[in-house]
Amino acid sequence: MTKRSALSKTCLLALAALGLGGGCSSEMLDTATYGIFPQSETNFKEQNYAAADYLIQQARTFIGRGDLMIAEPLSDTKQPGMSSTISKMIPEEIGIRLSQLGYRMDLSRVATGAGANYLKPSITQGEKPDFVLSGSYLRRRIEMDVSLRIVDTRAGRVIASYDYIMPLNRETAELAKPQPKIVRMEN
């Protein structure tokens, strides 16, 4: 191979590489954001149990072990009327942890599987919850903001709150994807 043909091939390869990469935007090159390369999995249980421990540290002077707390699905800040798996999974896991700590939890509105039935507290008919665990989440480009709160229903005030950030990897994005629901409209 002559020096000139080797130089031509090198130039052609360099131009081809520039041509292929020249049309890519910085968003397309940010492959980790879109899950092209494997990312470490999020340990949801660990994060949610830690959130439960933090919330109960704030609320323990208000909540007695005999008080009833109900867990509500989290609201998607961008699409409040929609539901997702993560909107139930987070409060369910926090409720399970609070139940393990001895608090009466009603997880019927957030139970994602049949395994949570063992946590059903004995509720008398017509009993209303003393406290509500609720919150919201906001999906961003590479992370998800989660805001939790425990509200005293009698006083109508927030007695505990906790905000944290989860990485929005492929797994989290799939769990946070809004699930369409069919609504029947009557005239």
Short mmCIF file of N, CA and C in Angstrom, two decimals:
data_model
loop_
_atom_site.label_atom_id
_atom_site.label_comp_id
_atom_site.label_asym_id
_atom_site.label_seq_id
_atom_site.Cartn_x
_atom_site.Cartn_y
_atom_site.Cartn_z
N MET A 1 0.85 -1.16 0.00
CA MET A 1 0.00 0.00 0.00
C MET A 1 0.90 1.23 0.00
N THR A 2 0.59 2.17 -0.85
CA THR A 2 1.40 3.36 -0.94
C THR A 2 1.03 4.32 0.16
N LYS A 3 1.94 5.23 0.41
CA LYS A 3 1.73 6.23 1.45
C LYS A 3 0.50 7.08 1.12
N ARG A 4 0.33 7.38 -0.15
CA ARG A 4 -0.79 8.22 -0.57
C ARG A 4 -2.13 7.51 -0.37
N SER A 5 -2.25 6.22 -0.70
CA SER A 5 -3.52 5.51 -0.53
C SER A 5 -3.82 5.29 0.95
N ALA A 6 -2.80 5.10 1.80
CA ALA A 6 -3.02 4.96 3.25
C ALA A 6 -3.55 6.27 3.81
N LEU A 7 -2.99 7.39 3.34
CA LEU A 7 -3.44 8.70 3.79
C LEU A 7 -4.87 8.96 3.32
N SER A 8 -5.20 8.53 2.10
CA SER A 8 -6.56 8.70 1.58
C SER A 8 -7.56 7.90 2.39
N LYS A 9 -7.20 6.67 2.72
CA LYS A 9 -8.11 5.84 3.52
C LYS A 9 -8.31 6.44 4.91
N THR A 10 -7.26 6.95 5.50
CA THR A 10 -7.36 7.57 6.83
C THR A 10 -8.25 8.79 6.77
N CYS A 11 -8.08 9.61 5.75
CA CYS A 11 -8.92 10.81 5.58
C CYS A 11 -10.38 10.42 5.37
N LEU A 12 -10.61 9.41 4.53
CA LEU A 12 -11.98 8.96 4.28
C LEU A 12 -12.64 8.45 5.56
N LEU A 13 -11.91 7.68 6.36
CA LEU A 13 -12.47 7.18 7.61
C LEU A 13 -12.78 8.32 8.58
N ALA A 14 -11.90 9.29 8.64
CA ALA A 14 -12.12 10.44 9.53
C ALA A 14 -13.34 11.23 9.07
N LEU A 15 -13.47 11.45 7.75
CA LEU A 15 -14.63 12.18 7.23
C LEU A 15 -15.93 11.40 7.47
N ALA A 16 -15.88 10.09 7.31
CA ALA A 16 -17.07 9.26 7.54
C ALA A 16 -17.48 9.33 9.01
N ALA A 17 -16.52 9.29 9.90
CA ALA A 17 -16.83 9.38 11.34
C ALA A 17 -17.44 10.73 11.66
N LEU A 18 -16.91 11.79 11.10
CA LEU A 18 -17.47 13.12 11.32
C LEU A 18 -18.87 13.23 10.72
N GLY A 19 -19.06 12.63 9.57
CA GLY A 19 -20.37 12.68 8.91
C GLY A 19 -21.42 11.93 9.70
N LEU A 20 -21.06 10.79 10.28
CA LEU A 20 -22.02 10.02 11.07
C LEU A 20 -22.35 10.72 12.37
N GLY A 21 -21.35 11.30 13.00
CA GLY A 21 -21.58 11.96 14.30
C GLY A 21 -22.03 13.38 14.17
N GLY A 22 -21.86 13.99 13.00
CA GLY A 22 -22.20 15.40 12.84
C GLY A 22 -23.66 15.71 12.98
N GLY A 23 -24.55 14.78 12.64
CA GLY A 23 -25.99 15.04 12.71
C GLY A 23 -26.59 14.73 14.06
N CYS A 24 -25.80 14.23 14.99
CA CYS A 24 -26.34 13.85 16.30
C CYS A 24 -26.38 15.06 17.22
N SER A 25 -27.47 15.21 17.88
CA SER A 25 -27.57 16.29 18.88
C SER A 25 -26.97 15.79 20.19
N SER A 26 -26.74 16.71 21.11
CA SER A 26 -26.18 16.32 22.39
C SER A 26 -27.15 15.42 23.14
N GLU A 27 -28.46 15.58 22.92
CA GLU A 27 -29.43 14.72 23.58
C GLU A 27 -29.31 13.29 23.10
N MET A 28 -29.04 13.11 21.80
CA MET A 28 -28.90 11.76 21.27
C MET A 28 -27.62 11.11 21.77
N LEU A 29 -26.59 11.90 22.00
CA LEU A 29 -25.33 11.35 22.49
C LEU A 29 -25.41 11.02 23.97
N ASP A 30 -26.36 11.56 24.69
CA ASP A 30 -26.54 11.28 26.11
C ASP A 30 -27.29 9.96 26.25
N THR A 31 -26.61 8.87 25.92
CA THR A 31 -27.27 7.57 25.85
C THR A 31 -27.66 7.03 27.21
N ALA A 32 -26.97 7.42 28.26
CA ALA A 32 -27.32 6.91 29.58
C ALA A 32 -28.71 7.36 29.99
N THR A 33 -29.11 8.54 29.55
CA THR A 33 -30.43 9.07 29.88
C THR A 33 -31.53 8.21 29.31
N TYR A 34 -31.32 7.68 28.13
CA TYR A 34 -32.37 6.94 27.44
C TYR A 34 -32.25 5.44 27.61
N GLY A 35 -31.34 4.99 28.47
CA GLY A 35 -31.28 3.59 28.82
C GLY A 35 -30.67 2.68 27.78
N ILE A 36 -29.82 3.20 26.91
CA ILE A 36 -29.19 2.35 25.90
C ILE A 36 -28.15 1.46 26.55
N PHE A 37 -27.38 2.02 27.48
CA PHE A 37 -26.42 1.23 28.23
C PHE A 37 -27.04 0.84 29.56
N PRO A 38 -26.76 -0.35 30.06
CA PRO A 38 -27.36 -0.76 31.33
C PRO A 38 -26.91 0.16 32.46
N GLN A 39 -27.86 0.47 33.32
CA GLN A 39 -27.57 1.29 34.48
C GLN A 39 -27.82 0.46 35.72
N SER A 40 -27.27 0.91 36.82
CA SER A 40 -27.53 0.17 38.04
C SER A 40 -29.00 0.30 38.40
N GLU A 41 -29.56 -0.77 38.92
CA GLU A 41 -30.97 -0.77 39.27
C GLU A 41 -31.20 0.06 40.53
N THR A 42 -32.36 0.67 40.61
CA THR A 42 -32.72 1.45 41.77
C THR A 42 -33.25 0.49 42.84
N ASN A 43 -32.78 0.65 44.06
CA ASN A 43 -33.28 -0.16 45.16
C ASN A 43 -34.45 0.59 45.78
N PHE A 44 -35.64 0.37 45.21
CA PHE A 44 -36.83 1.10 45.64
C PHE A 44 -37.15 0.85 47.11
N LYS A 45 -37.08 -0.41 47.50
CA LYS A 45 -37.44 -0.75 48.88
C LYS A 45 -36.53 -0.02 49.87
N GLU A 46 -35.26 0.00 49.60
CA GLU A 46 -34.31 0.68 50.49
C GLU A 46 -34.64 2.17 50.59
N GLN A 47 -34.89 2.82 49.46
CA GLN A 47 -35.21 4.25 49.46
C GLN A 47 -36.54 4.52 50.17
N ASN A 48 -37.55 3.68 49.91
CA ASN A 48 -38.86 3.90 50.50
C ASN A 48 -38.89 3.60 51.99
N TYR A 49 -38.15 2.58 52.41
CA TYR A 49 -38.07 2.30 53.85
C TYR A 49 -37.35 3.44 54.57
N ALA A 50 -36.30 3.97 53.96
CA ALA A 50 -35.60 5.12 54.56
C ALA A 50 -36.54 6.33 54.65
N ALA A 51 -37.35 6.54 53.61
CA ALA A 51 -38.32 7.64 53.63
C ALA A 51 -39.33 7.43 54.76
N ALA A 52 -39.79 6.19 54.95
CA ALA A 52 -40.74 5.88 56.03
C ALA A 52 -40.12 6.17 57.39
N ASP A 53 -38.87 5.76 57.56
CA ASP A 53 -38.19 6.01 58.83
C ASP A 53 -38.05 7.51 59.09
N TYR A 54 -37.75 8.26 58.06
CA TYR A 54 -37.60 9.71 58.21
C TYR A 54 -38.96 10.35 58.54
N LEU A 55 -40.01 9.95 57.83
CA LEU A 55 -41.34 10.52 58.07
C LEU A 55 -41.82 10.23 59.50
N ILE A 56 -41.62 9.01 59.97
CA ILE A 56 -42.14 8.66 61.29
C ILE A 56 -41.35 9.35 62.39
N GLN A 57 -40.09 9.67 62.13
CA GLN A 57 -39.31 10.45 63.11
C GLN A 57 -39.98 11.80 63.36
N GLN A 58 -40.49 12.42 62.30
CA GLN A 58 -41.16 13.71 62.44
C GLN A 58 -42.55 13.56 63.05
N ALA A 59 -43.25 12.48 62.69
CA ALA A 59 -44.67 12.34 63.04
C ALA A 59 -44.93 11.60 64.35
N ARG A 60 -43.94 10.98 64.94
CA ARG A 60 -44.20 10.09 66.07
C ARG A 60 -44.80 10.79 67.28
N THR A 61 -44.62 12.08 67.44
CA THR A 61 -45.26 12.76 68.57
C THR A 61 -46.75 12.99 68.33
N PHE A 62 -47.20 12.86 67.10
CA PHE A 62 -48.60 13.08 66.74
C PHE A 62 -49.39 11.77 66.59
N ILE A 63 -48.70 10.72 66.12
CA ILE A 63 -49.38 9.47 65.79
C ILE A 63 -49.20 8.45 66.91
N GLY A 64 -50.33 7.95 67.39
CA GLY A 64 -50.30 6.86 68.35
C GLY A 64 -50.37 5.53 67.62
N ARG A 65 -49.95 4.47 68.25
CA ARG A 65 -49.96 3.15 67.60
C ARG A 65 -51.37 2.68 67.29
N GLY A 66 -52.38 3.20 67.97
CA GLY A 66 -53.76 2.81 67.71
C GLY A 66 -54.44 3.64 66.64
N ASP A 67 -53.79 4.74 66.23
CA ASP A 67 -54.37 5.60 65.19
C ASP A 67 -54.30 4.90 63.84
N LEU A 68 -55.27 5.19 63.00
CA LEU A 68 -55.32 4.59 61.67
C LEU A 68 -54.77 5.56 60.63
N MET A 69 -53.84 5.08 59.82
CA MET A 69 -53.29 5.89 58.72
C MET A 69 -53.61 5.17 57.42
N ILE A 70 -54.10 5.90 56.45
CA ILE A 70 -54.40 5.34 55.13
C ILE A 70 -53.36 5.88 54.15
N ALA A 71 -52.91 5.01 53.25
CA ALA A 71 -51.96 5.40 52.21
C ALA A 71 -52.71 5.67 50.93
N GLU A 72 -52.48 6.81 50.34
CA GLU A 72 -53.10 7.22 49.08
C GLU A 72 -52.06 7.15 47.96
N PRO A 73 -52.49 6.86 46.72
CA PRO A 73 -51.54 6.89 45.60
C PRO A 73 -50.94 8.29 45.43
N LEU A 74 -49.69 8.33 44.99
CA LEU A 74 -49.04 9.62 44.72
C LEU A 74 -49.61 10.20 43.44
N SER A 75 -49.59 11.51 43.36
CA SER A 75 -50.09 12.22 42.19
C SER A 75 -48.93 12.56 41.26
N ASP A 76 -49.11 12.33 39.98
CA ASP A 76 -48.14 12.72 38.97
C ASP A 76 -48.34 14.22 38.72
N THR A 77 -47.33 15.02 39.02
CA THR A 77 -47.46 16.47 38.91
C THR A 77 -47.79 16.91 37.49
N LYS A 78 -47.22 16.24 36.50
CA LYS A 78 -47.47 16.62 35.10
C LYS A 78 -48.82 16.13 34.59
N GLN A 79 -49.30 14.99 35.10
CA GLN A 79 -50.56 14.42 34.65
C GLN A 79 -51.35 13.92 35.88
N PRO A 80 -51.94 14.85 36.64
CA PRO A 80 -52.56 14.51 37.92
C PRO A 80 -53.68 13.48 37.85
N GLY A 81 -54.40 13.39 36.77
CA GLY A 81 -55.52 12.45 36.69
C GLY A 81 -55.10 11.03 36.35
N MET A 82 -53.85 10.83 35.99
CA MET A 82 -53.37 9.52 35.55
C MET A 82 -52.74 8.77 36.71
N SER A 83 -52.73 7.46 36.59
CA SER A 83 -52.14 6.59 37.60
C SER A 83 -50.95 5.87 36.97
N SER A 84 -50.06 5.39 37.82
CA SER A 84 -48.93 4.59 37.35
C SER A 84 -48.59 3.58 38.43
N THR A 85 -47.77 2.64 38.09
CA THR A 85 -47.37 1.62 39.06
C THR A 85 -46.61 2.25 40.21
N ILE A 86 -45.71 3.18 39.90
CA ILE A 86 -44.90 3.77 40.95
C ILE A 86 -45.72 4.64 41.90
N SER A 87 -46.85 5.18 41.41
CA SER A 87 -47.69 6.03 42.26
C SER A 87 -48.31 5.23 43.40
N LYS A 88 -48.41 3.92 43.22
CA LYS A 88 -48.92 3.04 44.28
C LYS A 88 -47.80 2.32 45.01
N MET A 89 -46.74 1.99 44.28
CA MET A 89 -45.66 1.21 44.85
C MET A 89 -44.94 1.96 45.98
N ILE A 90 -44.66 3.25 45.78
CA ILE A 90 -43.94 4.01 46.79
C ILE A 90 -44.73 4.08 48.10
N PRO A 91 -46.01 4.54 48.09
CA PRO A 91 -46.72 4.58 49.37
C PRO A 91 -46.99 3.19 49.96
N GLU A 92 -47.11 2.18 49.11
CA GLU A 92 -47.31 0.82 49.62
C GLU A 92 -46.08 0.38 50.41
N GLU A 93 -44.89 0.57 49.85
CA GLU A 93 -43.68 0.16 50.54
C GLU A 93 -43.45 0.98 51.81
N ILE A 94 -43.77 2.26 51.76
CA ILE A 94 -43.65 3.09 52.97
C ILE A 94 -44.65 2.61 54.01
N GLY A 95 -45.87 2.29 53.58
CA GLY A 95 -46.88 1.78 54.50
C GLY A 95 -46.48 0.44 55.11
N ILE A 96 -45.87 -0.43 54.32
CA ILE A 96 -45.40 -1.71 54.84
C ILE A 96 -44.36 -1.48 55.93
N ARG A 97 -43.45 -0.55 55.68
CA ARG A 97 -42.43 -0.26 56.69
C ARG A 97 -43.06 0.31 57.97
N LEU A 98 -44.02 1.22 57.82
CA LEU A 98 -44.68 1.79 58.99
C LEU A 98 -45.45 0.71 59.75
N SER A 99 -46.03 -0.23 59.02
CA SER A 99 -46.72 -1.36 59.63
C SER A 99 -45.73 -2.23 60.42
N GLN A 100 -44.56 -2.45 59.84
CA GLN A 100 -43.53 -3.22 60.54
C GLN A 100 -43.10 -2.54 61.84
N LEU A 101 -43.19 -1.21 61.86
CA LEU A 101 -42.83 -0.45 63.06
C LEU A 101 -43.97 -0.40 64.08
N GLY A 102 -45.12 -1.00 63.73
CA GLY A 102 -46.21 -1.11 64.68
C GLY A 102 -47.35 -0.15 64.49
N TYR A 103 -47.38 0.59 63.39
CA TYR A 103 -48.46 1.54 63.14
C TYR A 103 -49.56 0.87 62.33
N ARG A 104 -50.81 1.27 62.57
CA ARG A 104 -51.96 0.71 61.84
C ARG A 104 -52.05 1.40 60.48
N MET A 105 -51.89 0.61 59.43
CA MET A 105 -51.89 1.14 58.07
C MET A 105 -53.00 0.49 57.27
N ASP A 106 -53.72 1.30 56.51
CA ASP A 106 -54.69 0.79 55.53
C ASP A 106 -54.06 1.00 54.15
N LEU A 107 -53.66 -0.10 53.52
CA LEU A 107 -52.98 -0.03 52.22
C LEU A 107 -53.89 -0.45 51.08
N SER A 108 -55.19 -0.51 51.31
CA SER A 108 -56.11 -1.02 50.30
C SER A 108 -56.11 -0.18 49.03
N ARG A 109 -55.82 1.10 49.10
CA ARG A 109 -55.85 1.95 47.89
C ARG A 109 -54.54 1.91 47.10
N VAL A 110 -53.49 1.34 47.70
CA VAL A 110 -52.20 1.33 47.03
C VAL A 110 -51.62 -0.07 46.84
N ALA A 111 -52.32 -1.10 47.29
CA ALA A 111 -51.80 -2.46 47.20
C ALA A 111 -51.57 -2.84 45.74
N THR A 112 -50.35 -3.23 45.42
CA THR A 112 -50.02 -3.60 44.04
C THR A 112 -50.04 -5.10 43.84
N GLY A 113 -50.11 -5.85 44.92
CA GLY A 113 -50.14 -7.30 44.81
C GLY A 113 -50.96 -7.91 45.94
N ALA A 114 -51.22 -9.17 45.81
CA ALA A 114 -52.03 -9.87 46.82
C ALA A 114 -51.27 -10.05 48.12
N GLY A 115 -49.96 -9.92 48.11
CA GLY A 115 -49.15 -10.13 49.31
C GLY A 115 -49.37 -9.12 50.41
N ALA A 116 -49.97 -7.98 50.10
CA ALA A 116 -50.16 -6.94 51.12
C ALA A 116 -51.41 -7.19 51.96
N ASN A 117 -52.19 -8.22 51.64
CA ASN A 117 -53.40 -8.49 52.41
C ASN A 117 -53.11 -8.82 53.87
N TYR A 118 -51.93 -9.34 54.17
CA TYR A 118 -51.61 -9.65 55.55
C TYR A 118 -51.47 -8.39 56.40
N LEU A 119 -51.37 -7.24 55.76
CA LEU A 119 -51.22 -5.98 56.49
C LEU A 119 -52.55 -5.28 56.77
N LYS A 120 -53.66 -5.88 56.38
CA LYS A 120 -54.95 -5.22 56.60
C LYS A 120 -55.21 -5.07 58.08
N PRO A 121 -55.38 -3.83 58.53
CA PRO A 121 -55.68 -3.64 59.95
C PRO A 121 -57.16 -3.96 60.21
N SER A 122 -57.46 -4.21 61.46
CA SER A 122 -58.87 -4.41 61.79
C SER A 122 -59.52 -3.03 61.88
N ILE A 123 -60.43 -2.78 60.95
CA ILE A 123 -61.10 -1.48 60.88
C ILE A 123 -62.57 -1.70 61.17
N THR A 124 -63.09 -0.91 62.08
CA THR A 124 -64.52 -1.00 62.34
C THR A 124 -65.26 -0.28 61.23
N GLN A 125 -66.48 -0.74 60.96
CA GLN A 125 -67.24 -0.14 59.86
C GLN A 125 -67.46 1.35 60.14
N GLY A 126 -67.19 2.16 59.14
CA GLY A 126 -67.38 3.60 59.25
C GLY A 126 -66.19 4.32 59.88
N GLU A 127 -65.14 3.58 60.27
CA GLU A 127 -63.97 4.22 60.87
C GLU A 127 -63.25 5.05 59.81
N LYS A 128 -62.93 6.27 60.16
CA LYS A 128 -62.22 7.16 59.25
C LYS A 128 -60.76 7.25 59.67
N PRO A 129 -59.88 7.43 58.70
CA PRO A 129 -58.47 7.49 59.06
C PRO A 129 -58.14 8.76 59.86
N ASP A 130 -57.21 8.60 60.78
CA ASP A 130 -56.73 9.74 61.56
C ASP A 130 -55.64 10.49 60.79
N PHE A 131 -54.92 9.75 59.94
CA PHE A 131 -53.81 10.33 59.19
C PHE A 131 -53.81 9.79 57.76
N VAL A 132 -53.28 10.58 56.84
CA VAL A 132 -53.19 10.18 55.43
C VAL A 132 -51.74 10.34 54.97
N LEU A 133 -51.21 9.29 54.38
CA LEU A 133 -49.90 9.33 53.73
C LEU A 133 -50.16 9.58 52.26
N SER A 134 -49.64 10.67 51.72
CA SER A 134 -49.86 11.00 50.31
C SER A 134 -48.64 11.74 49.79
N GLY A 135 -48.75 12.25 48.58
CA GLY A 135 -47.65 13.01 48.01
C GLY A 135 -47.76 13.10 46.51
N SER A 136 -46.64 13.45 45.90
CA SER A 136 -46.60 13.62 44.45
C SER A 136 -45.21 13.29 43.94
N TYR A 137 -45.12 13.16 42.62
CA TYR A 137 -43.81 12.98 41.98
C TYR A 137 -43.78 13.75 40.68
N LEU A 138 -42.59 14.16 40.30
CA LEU A 138 -42.38 14.93 39.08
C LEU A 138 -41.27 14.27 38.29
N ARG A 139 -41.59 13.81 37.09
CA ARG A 139 -40.59 13.20 36.21
C ARG A 139 -39.84 14.29 35.48
N ARG A 140 -38.54 14.26 35.60
CA ARG A 140 -37.66 15.18 34.85
C ARG A 140 -36.87 14.35 33.83
N ARG A 141 -35.92 14.99 33.18
CA ARG A 141 -35.18 14.31 32.13
C ARG A 141 -34.37 13.13 32.65
N ILE A 142 -33.62 13.29 33.74
CA ILE A 142 -32.77 12.20 34.23
C ILE A 142 -33.04 11.83 35.69
N GLU A 143 -34.05 12.48 36.30
CA GLU A 143 -34.37 12.15 37.68
C GLU A 143 -35.86 12.36 37.95
N MET A 144 -36.30 11.88 39.08
CA MET A 144 -37.69 12.03 39.47
C MET A 144 -37.73 12.57 40.90
N ASP A 145 -38.42 13.70 41.09
CA ASP A 145 -38.58 14.29 42.42
C ASP A 145 -39.79 13.66 43.08
N VAL A 146 -39.62 13.17 44.30
CA VAL A 146 -40.71 12.58 45.06
C VAL A 146 -40.92 13.43 46.31
N SER A 147 -42.17 13.83 46.54
CA SER A 147 -42.53 14.61 47.72
C SER A 147 -43.61 13.85 48.49
N LEU A 148 -43.31 13.56 49.75
CA LEU A 148 -44.23 12.79 50.59
C LEU A 148 -44.68 13.64 51.76
N ARG A 149 -45.87 13.31 52.29
CA ARG A 149 -46.35 14.01 53.47
C ARG A 149 -47.32 13.12 54.23
N ILE A 150 -47.39 13.37 55.53
CA ILE A 150 -48.40 12.75 56.37
C ILE A 150 -49.26 13.88 56.89
N VAL A 151 -50.58 13.76 56.70
CA VAL A 151 -51.52 14.82 57.07
C VAL A 151 -52.40 14.32 58.21
N ASP A 152 -52.55 15.14 59.22
CA ASP A 152 -53.48 14.87 60.32
C ASP A 152 -54.86 15.30 59.83
N THR A 153 -55.78 14.34 59.67
CA THR A 153 -57.09 14.66 59.10
C THR A 153 -57.96 15.44 60.08
N ARG A 154 -57.74 15.27 61.37
CA ARG A 154 -58.55 16.00 62.36
C ARG A 154 -58.18 17.47 62.38
N ALA A 155 -56.88 17.75 62.37
CA ALA A 155 -56.42 19.13 62.45
C ALA A 155 -56.25 19.75 61.07
N GLY A 156 -56.19 18.91 60.02
CA GLY A 156 -56.01 19.41 58.66
C GLY A 156 -54.66 20.03 58.43
N ARG A 157 -53.62 19.45 59.02
CA ARG A 157 -52.27 20.01 58.85
C ARG A 157 -51.26 18.91 58.55
N VAL A 158 -50.19 19.32 57.90
CA VAL A 158 -49.10 18.40 57.58
C VAL A 158 -48.25 18.24 58.83
N ILE A 159 -48.05 16.98 59.25
CA ILE A 159 -47.24 16.74 60.44
C ILE A 159 -45.86 16.17 60.10
N ALA A 160 -45.69 15.73 58.87
CA ALA A 160 -44.40 15.22 58.43
C ALA A 160 -44.30 15.35 56.92
N SER A 161 -43.11 15.64 56.44
CA SER A 161 -42.88 15.71 54.99
C SER A 161 -41.46 15.28 54.69
N TYR A 162 -41.28 14.77 53.51
CA TYR A 162 -39.96 14.31 53.08
C TYR A 162 -39.91 14.38 51.56
N ASP A 163 -38.87 14.99 51.04
CA ASP A 163 -38.63 15.10 49.59
C ASP A 163 -37.31 14.41 49.27
N TYR A 164 -37.30 13.65 48.18
CA TYR A 164 -36.06 13.02 47.75
C TYR A 164 -36.08 12.86 46.23
N ILE A 165 -34.94 12.51 45.68
CA ILE A 165 -34.78 12.37 44.24
C ILE A 165 -34.38 10.94 43.91
N MET A 166 -35.04 10.38 42.90
CA MET A 166 -34.70 9.06 42.38
C MET A 166 -34.12 9.24 40.98
N PRO A 167 -33.13 8.44 40.62
CA PRO A 167 -32.65 8.51 39.24
C PRO A 167 -33.74 7.99 38.30
N LEU A 168 -33.94 8.66 37.20
CA LEU A 168 -34.96 8.24 36.24
C LEU A 168 -34.29 7.34 35.20
N ASN A 169 -33.93 6.14 35.64
CA ASN A 169 -33.35 5.16 34.72
C ASN A 169 -34.49 4.44 34.00
N ARG A 170 -34.15 3.46 33.22
CA ARG A 170 -35.15 2.77 32.41
C ARG A 170 -36.24 2.13 33.29
N GLU A 171 -35.84 1.50 34.38
CA GLU A 171 -36.79 0.83 35.27
C GLU A 171 -37.76 1.81 35.91
N THR A 172 -37.24 2.91 36.43
CA THR A 172 -38.08 3.92 37.07
C THR A 172 -39.01 4.57 36.06
N ALA A 173 -38.49 4.87 34.88
CA ALA A 173 -39.32 5.50 33.84
C ALA A 173 -40.47 4.59 33.44
N GLU A 174 -40.22 3.29 33.37
CA GLU A 174 -41.28 2.35 33.00
C GLU A 174 -42.35 2.28 34.09
N LEU A 175 -41.93 2.27 35.35
CA LEU A 175 -42.88 2.22 36.47
C LEU A 175 -43.68 3.52 36.60
N ALA A 176 -43.08 4.64 36.17
CA ALA A 176 -43.73 5.95 36.30
C ALA A 176 -44.57 6.31 35.08
N LYS A 177 -44.56 5.46 34.06
CA LYS A 177 -45.31 5.74 32.84
C LYS A 177 -46.81 5.78 33.16
N PRO A 178 -47.49 6.86 32.81
CA PRO A 178 -48.93 6.95 33.09
C PRO A 178 -49.71 5.84 32.38
N GLN A 179 -50.65 5.26 33.11
CA GLN A 179 -51.50 4.22 32.55
C GLN A 179 -52.84 4.84 32.17
N PRO A 180 -53.21 4.72 30.93
CA PRO A 180 -54.49 5.31 30.52
C PRO A 180 -55.65 4.61 31.22
N LYS A 181 -56.69 5.36 31.48
CA LYS A 181 -57.89 4.74 32.05
C LYS A 181 -59.09 5.14 31.22
N ILE A 182 -60.02 4.24 31.16
CA ILE A 182 -61.22 4.45 30.37
C ILE A 182 -62.29 5.07 31.29
N VAL A 183 -62.85 6.16 30.83
CA VAL A 183 -63.86 6.85 31.61
C VAL A 183 -65.15 6.86 30.81
N ARG A 184 -66.22 6.44 31.41
CA ARG A 184 -67.51 6.43 30.73
C ARG A 184 -68.22 7.74 31.05
N MET A 185 -68.62 8.42 30.01
CA MET A 185 -69.34 9.70 30.15
C MET A 185 -70.81 9.43 29.86
N GLU A 186 -71.66 9.87 30.76
CA GLU A 186 -73.08 9.72 30.54
C GLU A 186 -73.69 11.08 30.26
N ASN A 187 -74.67 11.10 29.37
CA ASN A 187 -75.33 12.35 29.00
C ASN A 187 -76.46 12.67 29.95
#
